[in-house]
Coordinates of N, CA and C in Angstrom, one line a residue:
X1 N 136.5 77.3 -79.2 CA 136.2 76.7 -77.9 C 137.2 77.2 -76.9
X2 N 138.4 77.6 -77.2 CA 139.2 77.9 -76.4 C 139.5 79.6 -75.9
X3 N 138.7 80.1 -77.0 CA 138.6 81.7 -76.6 C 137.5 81.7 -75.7
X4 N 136.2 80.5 -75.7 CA 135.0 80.4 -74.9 C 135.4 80.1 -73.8
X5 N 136.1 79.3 -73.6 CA 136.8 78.8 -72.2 C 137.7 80.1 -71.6
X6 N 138.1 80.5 -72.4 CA 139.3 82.0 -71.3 C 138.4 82.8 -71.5
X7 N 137.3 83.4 -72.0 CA 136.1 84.2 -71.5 C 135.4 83.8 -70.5
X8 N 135.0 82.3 -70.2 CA 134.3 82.1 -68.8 C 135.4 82.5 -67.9
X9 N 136.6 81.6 -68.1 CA 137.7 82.1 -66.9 C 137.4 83.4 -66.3
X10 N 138.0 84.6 -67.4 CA 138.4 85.5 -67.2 C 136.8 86.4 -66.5
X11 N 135.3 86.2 -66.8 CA 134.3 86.6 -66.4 C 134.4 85.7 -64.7
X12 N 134.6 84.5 -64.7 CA 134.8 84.2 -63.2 C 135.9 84.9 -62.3
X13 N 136.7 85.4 -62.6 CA 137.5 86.1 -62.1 C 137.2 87.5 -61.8
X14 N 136.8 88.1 -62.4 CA 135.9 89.0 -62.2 C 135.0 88.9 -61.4
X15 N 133.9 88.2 -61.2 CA 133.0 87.9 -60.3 C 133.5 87.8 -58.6
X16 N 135.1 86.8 -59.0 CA 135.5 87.0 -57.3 C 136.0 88.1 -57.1
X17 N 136.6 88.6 -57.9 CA 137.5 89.9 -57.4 C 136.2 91.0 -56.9
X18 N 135.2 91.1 -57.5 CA 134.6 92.2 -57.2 C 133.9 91.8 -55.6
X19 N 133.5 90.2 -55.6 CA 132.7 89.6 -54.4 C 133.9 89.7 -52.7
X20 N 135.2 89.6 -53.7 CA 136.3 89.7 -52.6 C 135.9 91.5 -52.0
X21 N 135.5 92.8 -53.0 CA 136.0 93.5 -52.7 C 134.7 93.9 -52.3
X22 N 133.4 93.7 -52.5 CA 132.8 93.3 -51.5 C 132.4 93.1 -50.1
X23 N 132.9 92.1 -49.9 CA 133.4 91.4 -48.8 C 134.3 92.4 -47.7
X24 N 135.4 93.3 -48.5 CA 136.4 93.7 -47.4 C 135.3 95.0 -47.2
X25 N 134.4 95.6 -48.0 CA 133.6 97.1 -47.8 C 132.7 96.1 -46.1
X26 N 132.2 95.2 -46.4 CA 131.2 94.8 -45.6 C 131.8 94.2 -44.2
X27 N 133.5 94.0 -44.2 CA 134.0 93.2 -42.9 C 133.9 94.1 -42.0
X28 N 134.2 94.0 -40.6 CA 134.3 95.2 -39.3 C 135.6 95.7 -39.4
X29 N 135.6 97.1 -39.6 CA 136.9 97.6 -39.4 C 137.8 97.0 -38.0
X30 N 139.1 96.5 -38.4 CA 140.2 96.0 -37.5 C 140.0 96.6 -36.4
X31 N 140.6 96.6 -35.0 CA 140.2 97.3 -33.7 C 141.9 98.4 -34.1
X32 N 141.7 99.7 -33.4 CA 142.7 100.6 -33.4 C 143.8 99.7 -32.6
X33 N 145.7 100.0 -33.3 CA 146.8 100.0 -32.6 C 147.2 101.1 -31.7
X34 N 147.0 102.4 -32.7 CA 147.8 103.1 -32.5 C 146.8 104.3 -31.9
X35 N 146.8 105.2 -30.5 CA 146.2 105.9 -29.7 C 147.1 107.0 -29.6
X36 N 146.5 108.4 -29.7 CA 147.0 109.8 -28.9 C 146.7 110.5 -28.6
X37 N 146.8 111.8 -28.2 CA 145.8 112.4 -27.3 C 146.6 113.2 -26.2
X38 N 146.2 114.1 -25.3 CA 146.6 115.2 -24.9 C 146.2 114.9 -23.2
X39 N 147.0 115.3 -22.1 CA 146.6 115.2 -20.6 C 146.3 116.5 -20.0
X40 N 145.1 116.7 -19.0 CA 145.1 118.2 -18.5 C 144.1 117.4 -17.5
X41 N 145.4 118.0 -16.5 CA 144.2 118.1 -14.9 C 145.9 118.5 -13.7
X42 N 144.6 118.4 -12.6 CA 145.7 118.8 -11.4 C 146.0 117.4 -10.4
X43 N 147.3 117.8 -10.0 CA 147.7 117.4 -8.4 C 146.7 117.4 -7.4
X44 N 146.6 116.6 -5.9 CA 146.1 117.4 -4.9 C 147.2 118.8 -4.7
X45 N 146.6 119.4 -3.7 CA 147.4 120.1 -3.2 C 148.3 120.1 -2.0
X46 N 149.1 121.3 -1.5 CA 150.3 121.4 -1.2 C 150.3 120.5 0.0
X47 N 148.7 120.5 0.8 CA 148.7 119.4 1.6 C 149.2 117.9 1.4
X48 N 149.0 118.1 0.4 CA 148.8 116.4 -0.1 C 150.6 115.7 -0.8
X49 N 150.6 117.0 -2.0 CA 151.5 116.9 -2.9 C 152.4 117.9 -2.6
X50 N 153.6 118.1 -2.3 CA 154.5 119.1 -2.2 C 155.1 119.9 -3.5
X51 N 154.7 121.2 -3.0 CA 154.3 122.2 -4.8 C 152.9 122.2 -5.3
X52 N 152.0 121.4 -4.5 CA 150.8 121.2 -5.5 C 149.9 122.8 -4.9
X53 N 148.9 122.6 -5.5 CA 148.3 121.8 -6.7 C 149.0 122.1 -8.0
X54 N 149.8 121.1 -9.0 CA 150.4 121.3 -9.9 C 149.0 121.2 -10.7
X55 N 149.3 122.2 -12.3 CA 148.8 121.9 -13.1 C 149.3 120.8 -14.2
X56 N 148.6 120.2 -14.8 CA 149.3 119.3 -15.8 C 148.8 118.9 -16.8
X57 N 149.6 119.5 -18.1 CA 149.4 119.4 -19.8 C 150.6 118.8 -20.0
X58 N 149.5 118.1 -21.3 CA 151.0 116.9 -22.1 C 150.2 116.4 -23.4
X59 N 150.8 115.8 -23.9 CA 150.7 114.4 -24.9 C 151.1 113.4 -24.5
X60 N 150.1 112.6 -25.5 CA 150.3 111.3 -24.9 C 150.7 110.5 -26.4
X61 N 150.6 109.1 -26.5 CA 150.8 108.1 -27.6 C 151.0 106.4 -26.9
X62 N 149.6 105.4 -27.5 CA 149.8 104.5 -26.8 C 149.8 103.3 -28.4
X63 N 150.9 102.4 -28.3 CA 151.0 101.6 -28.9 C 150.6 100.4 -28.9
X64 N 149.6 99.6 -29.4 CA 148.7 98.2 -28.3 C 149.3 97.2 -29.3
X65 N 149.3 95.8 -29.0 CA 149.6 94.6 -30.0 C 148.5 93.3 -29.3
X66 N 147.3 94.1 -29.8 CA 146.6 92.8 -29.1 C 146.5 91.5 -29.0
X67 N 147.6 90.9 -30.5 CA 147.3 89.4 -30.6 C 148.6 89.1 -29.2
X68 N 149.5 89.5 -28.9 CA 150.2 89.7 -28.0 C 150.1 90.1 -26.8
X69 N 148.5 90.9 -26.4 CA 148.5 91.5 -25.2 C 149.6 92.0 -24.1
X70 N 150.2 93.0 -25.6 CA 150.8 94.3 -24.7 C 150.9 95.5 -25.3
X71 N 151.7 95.9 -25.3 CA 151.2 97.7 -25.5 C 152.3 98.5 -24.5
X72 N 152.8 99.5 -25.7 CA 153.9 100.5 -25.4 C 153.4 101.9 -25.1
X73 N 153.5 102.7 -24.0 CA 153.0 104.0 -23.9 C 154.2 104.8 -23.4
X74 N 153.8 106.3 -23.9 CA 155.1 107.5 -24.1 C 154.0 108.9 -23.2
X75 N 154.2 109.6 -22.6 CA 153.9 111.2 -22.3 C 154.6 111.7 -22.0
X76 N 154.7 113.3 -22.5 CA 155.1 114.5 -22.2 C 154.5 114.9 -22.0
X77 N 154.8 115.6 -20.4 CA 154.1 116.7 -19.7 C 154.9 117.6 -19.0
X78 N 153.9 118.8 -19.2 CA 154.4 120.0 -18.3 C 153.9 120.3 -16.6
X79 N 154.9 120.6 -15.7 CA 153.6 121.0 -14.8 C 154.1 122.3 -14.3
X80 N 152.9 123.0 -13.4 CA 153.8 124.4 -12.7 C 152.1 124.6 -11.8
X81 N 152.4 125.0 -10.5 CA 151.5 125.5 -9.4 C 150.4 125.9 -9.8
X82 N 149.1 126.0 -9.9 CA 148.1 126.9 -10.3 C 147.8 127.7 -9.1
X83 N 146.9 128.9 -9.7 CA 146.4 129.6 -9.3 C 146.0 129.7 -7.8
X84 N 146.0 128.4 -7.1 CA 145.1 128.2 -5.7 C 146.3 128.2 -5.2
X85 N 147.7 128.1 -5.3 CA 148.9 128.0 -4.8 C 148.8 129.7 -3.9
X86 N 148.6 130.7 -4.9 CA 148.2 132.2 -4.8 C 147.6 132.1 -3.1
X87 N 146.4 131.6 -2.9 CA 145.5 131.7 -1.7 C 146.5 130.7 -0.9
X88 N 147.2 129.4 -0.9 CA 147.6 128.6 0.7 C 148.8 129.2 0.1
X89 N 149.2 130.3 0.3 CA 150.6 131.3 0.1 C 151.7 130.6 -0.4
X90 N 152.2 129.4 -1.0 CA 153.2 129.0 -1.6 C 153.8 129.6 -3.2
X91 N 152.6 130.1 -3.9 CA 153.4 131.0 -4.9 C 152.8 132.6 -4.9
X92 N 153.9 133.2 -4.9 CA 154.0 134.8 -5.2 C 153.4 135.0 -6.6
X93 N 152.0 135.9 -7.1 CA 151.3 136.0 -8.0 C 152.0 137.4 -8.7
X94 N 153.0 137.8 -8.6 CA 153.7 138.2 -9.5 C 155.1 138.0 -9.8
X95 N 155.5 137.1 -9.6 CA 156.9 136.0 -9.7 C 156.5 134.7 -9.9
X96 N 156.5 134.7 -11.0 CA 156.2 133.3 -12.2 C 157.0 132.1 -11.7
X97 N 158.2 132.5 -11.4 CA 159.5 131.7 -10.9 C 159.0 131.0 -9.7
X98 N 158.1 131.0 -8.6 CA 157.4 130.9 -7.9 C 156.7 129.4 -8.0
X99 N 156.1 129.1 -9.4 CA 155.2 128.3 -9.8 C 155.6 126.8 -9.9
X100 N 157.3 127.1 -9.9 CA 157.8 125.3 -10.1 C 157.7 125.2 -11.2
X101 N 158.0 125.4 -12.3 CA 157.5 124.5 -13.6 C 158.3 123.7 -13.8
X102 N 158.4 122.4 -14.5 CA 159.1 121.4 -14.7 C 158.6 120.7 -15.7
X103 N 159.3 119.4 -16.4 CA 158.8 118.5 -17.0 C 159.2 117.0 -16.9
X104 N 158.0 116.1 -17.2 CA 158.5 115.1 -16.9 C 158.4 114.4 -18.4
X105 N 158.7 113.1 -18.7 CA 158.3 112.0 -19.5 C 158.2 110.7 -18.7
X106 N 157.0 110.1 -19.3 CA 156.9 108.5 -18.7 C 157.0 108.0 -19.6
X107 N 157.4 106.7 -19.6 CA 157.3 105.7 -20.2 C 157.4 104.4 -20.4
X108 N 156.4 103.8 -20.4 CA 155.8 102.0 -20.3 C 156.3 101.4 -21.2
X109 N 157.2 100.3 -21.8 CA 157.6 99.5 -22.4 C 157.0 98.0 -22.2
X110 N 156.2 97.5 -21.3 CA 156.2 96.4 -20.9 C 154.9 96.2 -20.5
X111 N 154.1 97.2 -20.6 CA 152.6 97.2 -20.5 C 152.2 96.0 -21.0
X112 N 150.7 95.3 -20.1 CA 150.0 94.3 -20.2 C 148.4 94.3 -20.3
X113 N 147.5 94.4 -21.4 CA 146.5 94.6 -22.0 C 145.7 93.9 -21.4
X114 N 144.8 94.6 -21.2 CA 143.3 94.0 -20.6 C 142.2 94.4 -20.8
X115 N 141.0 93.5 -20.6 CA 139.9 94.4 -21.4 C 138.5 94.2 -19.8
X116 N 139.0 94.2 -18.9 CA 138.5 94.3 -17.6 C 138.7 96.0 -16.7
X117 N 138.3 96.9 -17.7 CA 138.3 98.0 -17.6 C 136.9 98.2 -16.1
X118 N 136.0 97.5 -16.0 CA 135.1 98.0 -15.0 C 135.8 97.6 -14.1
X119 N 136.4 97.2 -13.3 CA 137.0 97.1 -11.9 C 138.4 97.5 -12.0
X120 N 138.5 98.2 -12.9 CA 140.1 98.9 -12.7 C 140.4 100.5 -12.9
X121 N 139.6 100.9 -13.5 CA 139.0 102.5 -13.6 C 138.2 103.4 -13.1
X122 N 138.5 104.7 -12.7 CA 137.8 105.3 -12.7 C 136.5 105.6 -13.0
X123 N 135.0 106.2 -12.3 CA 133.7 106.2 -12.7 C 133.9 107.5 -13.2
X124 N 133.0 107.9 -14.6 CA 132.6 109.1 -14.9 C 131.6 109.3 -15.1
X125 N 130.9 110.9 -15.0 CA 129.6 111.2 -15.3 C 129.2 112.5 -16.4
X126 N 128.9 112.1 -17.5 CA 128.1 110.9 -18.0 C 128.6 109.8 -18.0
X127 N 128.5 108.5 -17.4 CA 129.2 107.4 -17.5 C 130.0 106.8 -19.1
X128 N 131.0 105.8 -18.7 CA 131.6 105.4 -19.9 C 131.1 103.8 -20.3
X129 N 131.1 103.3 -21.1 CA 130.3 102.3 -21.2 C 131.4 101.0 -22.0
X130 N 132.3 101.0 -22.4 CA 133.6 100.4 -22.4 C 134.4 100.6 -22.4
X131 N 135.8 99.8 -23.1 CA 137.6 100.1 -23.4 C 138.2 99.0 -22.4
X132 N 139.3 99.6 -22.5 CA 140.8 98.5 -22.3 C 141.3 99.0 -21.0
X133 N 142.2 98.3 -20.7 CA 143.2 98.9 -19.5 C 144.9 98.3 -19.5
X134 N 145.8 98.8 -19.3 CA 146.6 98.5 -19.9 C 147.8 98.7 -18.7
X135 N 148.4 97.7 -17.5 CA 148.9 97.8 -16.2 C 150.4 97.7 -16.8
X136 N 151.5 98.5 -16.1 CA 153.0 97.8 -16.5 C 154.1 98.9 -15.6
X137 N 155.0 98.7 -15.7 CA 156.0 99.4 -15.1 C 156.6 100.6 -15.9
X138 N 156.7 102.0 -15.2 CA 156.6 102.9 -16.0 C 158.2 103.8 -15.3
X139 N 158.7 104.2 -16.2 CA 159.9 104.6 -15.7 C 159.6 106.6 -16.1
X140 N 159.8 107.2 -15.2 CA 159.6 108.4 -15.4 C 160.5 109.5 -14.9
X141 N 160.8 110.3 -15.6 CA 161.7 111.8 -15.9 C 161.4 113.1 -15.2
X142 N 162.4 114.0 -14.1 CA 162.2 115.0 -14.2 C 163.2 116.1 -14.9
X143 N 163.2 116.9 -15.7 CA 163.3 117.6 -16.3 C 164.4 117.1 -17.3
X144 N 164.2 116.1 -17.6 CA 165.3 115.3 -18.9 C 166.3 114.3 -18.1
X145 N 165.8 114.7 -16.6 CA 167.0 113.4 -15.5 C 165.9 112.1 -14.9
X146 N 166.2 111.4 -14.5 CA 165.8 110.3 -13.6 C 164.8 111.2 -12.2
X147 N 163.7 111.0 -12.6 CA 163.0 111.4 -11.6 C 163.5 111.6 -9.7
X148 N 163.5 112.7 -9.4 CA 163.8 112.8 -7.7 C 163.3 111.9 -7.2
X149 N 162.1 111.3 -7.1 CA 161.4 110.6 -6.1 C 161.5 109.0 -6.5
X150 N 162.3 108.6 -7.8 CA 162.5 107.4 -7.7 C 162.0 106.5 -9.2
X151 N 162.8 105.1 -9.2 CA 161.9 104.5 -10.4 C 162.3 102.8 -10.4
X152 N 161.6 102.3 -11.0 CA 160.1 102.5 -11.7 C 158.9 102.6 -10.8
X153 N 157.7 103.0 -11.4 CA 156.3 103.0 -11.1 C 155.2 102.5 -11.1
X154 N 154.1 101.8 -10.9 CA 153.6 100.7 -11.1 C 152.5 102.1 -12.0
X155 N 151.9 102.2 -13.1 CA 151.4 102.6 -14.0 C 149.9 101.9 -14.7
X156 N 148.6 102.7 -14.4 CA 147.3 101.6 -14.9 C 146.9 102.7 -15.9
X157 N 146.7 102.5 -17.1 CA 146.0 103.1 -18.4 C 144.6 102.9 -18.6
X158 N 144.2 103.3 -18.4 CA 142.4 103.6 -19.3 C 142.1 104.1 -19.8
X159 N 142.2 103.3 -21.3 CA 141.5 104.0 -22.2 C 140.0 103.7 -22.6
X160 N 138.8 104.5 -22.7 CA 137.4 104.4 -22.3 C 136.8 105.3 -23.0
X161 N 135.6 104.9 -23.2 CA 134.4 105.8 -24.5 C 132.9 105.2 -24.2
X162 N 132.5 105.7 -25.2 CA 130.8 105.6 -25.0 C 130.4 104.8 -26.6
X163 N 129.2 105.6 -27.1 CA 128.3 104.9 -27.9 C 128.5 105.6 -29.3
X164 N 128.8 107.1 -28.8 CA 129.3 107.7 -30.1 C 130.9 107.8 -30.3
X165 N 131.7 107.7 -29.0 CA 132.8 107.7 -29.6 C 133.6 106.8 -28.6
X166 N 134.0 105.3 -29.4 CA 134.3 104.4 -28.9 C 135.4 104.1 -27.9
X167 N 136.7 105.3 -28.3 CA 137.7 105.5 -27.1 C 138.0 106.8 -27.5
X168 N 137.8 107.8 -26.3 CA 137.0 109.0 -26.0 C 138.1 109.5 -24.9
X169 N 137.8 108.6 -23.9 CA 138.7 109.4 -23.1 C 140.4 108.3 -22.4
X170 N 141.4 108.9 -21.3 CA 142.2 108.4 -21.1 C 142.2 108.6 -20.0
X171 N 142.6 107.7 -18.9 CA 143.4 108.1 -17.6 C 144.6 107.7 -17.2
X172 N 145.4 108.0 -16.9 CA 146.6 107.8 -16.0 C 146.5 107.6 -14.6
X173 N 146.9 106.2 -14.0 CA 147.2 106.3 -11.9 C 148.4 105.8 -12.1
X174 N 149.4 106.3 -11.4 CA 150.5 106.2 -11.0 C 150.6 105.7 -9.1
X175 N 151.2 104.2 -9.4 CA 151.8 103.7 -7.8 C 152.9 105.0 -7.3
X176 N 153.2 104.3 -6.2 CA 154.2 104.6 -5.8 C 155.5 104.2 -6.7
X177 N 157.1 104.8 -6.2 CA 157.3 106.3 -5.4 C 156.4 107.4 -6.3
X178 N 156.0 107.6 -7.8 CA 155.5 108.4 -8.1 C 154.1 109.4 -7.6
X179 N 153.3 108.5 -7.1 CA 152.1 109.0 -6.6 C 152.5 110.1 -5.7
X180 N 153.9 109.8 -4.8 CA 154.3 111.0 -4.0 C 153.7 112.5 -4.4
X181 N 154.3 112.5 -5.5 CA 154.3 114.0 -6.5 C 153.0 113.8 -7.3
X182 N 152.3 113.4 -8.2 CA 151.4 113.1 -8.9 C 150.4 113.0 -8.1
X183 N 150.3 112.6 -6.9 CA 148.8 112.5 -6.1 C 148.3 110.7 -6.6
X184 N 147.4 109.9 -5.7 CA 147.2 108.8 -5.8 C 146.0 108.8 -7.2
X185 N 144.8 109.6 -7.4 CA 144.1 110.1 -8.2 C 144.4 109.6 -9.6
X186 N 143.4 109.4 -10.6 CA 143.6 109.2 -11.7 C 144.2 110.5 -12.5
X187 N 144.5 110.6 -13.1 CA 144.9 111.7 -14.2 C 144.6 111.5 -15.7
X188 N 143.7 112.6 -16.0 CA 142.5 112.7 -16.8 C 143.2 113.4 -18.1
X189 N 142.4 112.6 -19.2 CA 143.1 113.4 -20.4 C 141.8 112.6 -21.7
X190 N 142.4 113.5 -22.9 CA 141.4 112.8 -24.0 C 141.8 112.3 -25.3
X191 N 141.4 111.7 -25.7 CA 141.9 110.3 -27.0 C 141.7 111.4 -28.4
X192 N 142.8 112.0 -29.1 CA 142.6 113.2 -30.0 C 142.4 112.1 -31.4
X193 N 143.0 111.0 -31.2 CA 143.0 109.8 -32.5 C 143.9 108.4 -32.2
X194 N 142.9 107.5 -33.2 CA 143.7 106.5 -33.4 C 143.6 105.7 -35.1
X195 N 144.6 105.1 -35.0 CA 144.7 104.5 -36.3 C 144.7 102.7 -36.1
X196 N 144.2 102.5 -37.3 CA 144.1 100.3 -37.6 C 145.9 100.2 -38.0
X197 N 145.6 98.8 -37.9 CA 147.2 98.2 -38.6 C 148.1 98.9 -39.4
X198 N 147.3 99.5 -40.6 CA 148.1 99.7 -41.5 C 148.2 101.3 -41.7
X199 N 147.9 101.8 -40.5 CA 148.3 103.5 -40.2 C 147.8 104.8 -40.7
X200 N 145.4 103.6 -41.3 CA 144.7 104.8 -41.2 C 144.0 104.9 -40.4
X201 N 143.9 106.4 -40.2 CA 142.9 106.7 -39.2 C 141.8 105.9 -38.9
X202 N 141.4 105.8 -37.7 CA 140.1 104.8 -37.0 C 138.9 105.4 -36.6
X203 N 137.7 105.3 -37.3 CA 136.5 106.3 -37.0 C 136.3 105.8 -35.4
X204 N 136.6 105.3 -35.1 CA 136.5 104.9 -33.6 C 136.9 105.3 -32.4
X205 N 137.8 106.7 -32.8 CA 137.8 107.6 -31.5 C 137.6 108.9 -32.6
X206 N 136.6 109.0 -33.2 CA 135.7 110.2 -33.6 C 134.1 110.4 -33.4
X207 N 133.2 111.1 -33.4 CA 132.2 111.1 -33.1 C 131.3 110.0 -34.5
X208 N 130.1 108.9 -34.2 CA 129.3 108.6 -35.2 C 128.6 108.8 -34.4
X209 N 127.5 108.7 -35.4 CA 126.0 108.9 -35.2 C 125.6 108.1 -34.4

């Protein structure tokens, strides 16, 4: 009787373990923490922005805590004059030195999570059809010192995607004093990955069907 009794046990135990594992194949993957991704676009120009039109490449990494609604963000970026500098005569097209290059880092510590991304972002075409936004004060670097033009920065993040790929793309606007240099404009970039809680990759900033 008592080997019949710890064979039902041990067959019920089995039944939940496999219904538990079950269960976690069929729950919704957790929403992504962890975001990164790469920045590339320009300044206005030299009318606008002094040095411009700067180019500008970087990396990015955004850390979110939704049950907390906040979120930590980091970029490195490069910039230096492009090509159109050549034509409104501010860089000499064979003296590189010419171009300004520099670099800055930003960085948000204190960012505040939102999911009211249509009235705080940028329109794109093909349009984007959700994501987050993420406002806070951003302290930023030029060339490994305290920025020329001043700090902190009032800093708005969008991060945004579509149907196949749920956060797709990123923008950057920078307030003032930074907008001086940077231009008022969003600053465009793209979501290369993200990862859930426990620091695997998230099919949700890759393409599905």
């Amino acid at each position: 009787m008592m080997k019949q009794a710890l064979g039902w046990t041990a067959c019920g135990i089995s039944v939940l373990v496999a219904a538990a594992w079950a269960g976690d194949r069929d729950a919704p993957a957790p929403t992504p923490v962890h975001f990164s991704g790469l920045l590339n676009d320009y300044t206005p120009s030299a009318a606008v922005t002094k040095g411009g039109p700067y180019e500008m490449r970087g990396k990015w990494s955004l850390d979110v805590d939704k049950r907390r609604g906040t979120a930590v963000f980091s970029a490195a970026m490069n910039m230096e004059t492009s090509d159109y500098g050549i034509v409104q005569n501010t860089v000499n097209k064979d003296d590189p030195t010419t171009r300004g290059a520099h670099t800055h880092h930003i960085v948000m510590t204190e960012g505040v999570l939102s999911e009211d991304w249509a009235s705080s972002c940028p329109s794109f075409s093909p349009p984007v059809t959700g994501g987050f936004v993420v406002t806070g004060p951003a302290f930023i670097t030029g060339n490994g010192g305290p920025a020329s033009f001043g700090n902190p920065s009032q800093l708005t993040l969008c991060v945004l995607g579509g149907n196949n790929v749920t956060f797709s793309n990123i923008t950057l606007t920078l307030g003032m004093p930074a907008s001086n240099h940077f231009g008022k404009q969003a600053i465009h970039g793209v979501v290369l990955m993200c990862a859930g809680p426990w620091e695997y990759e998230s099919h949700d900033c890759s393409v599905q069907d």
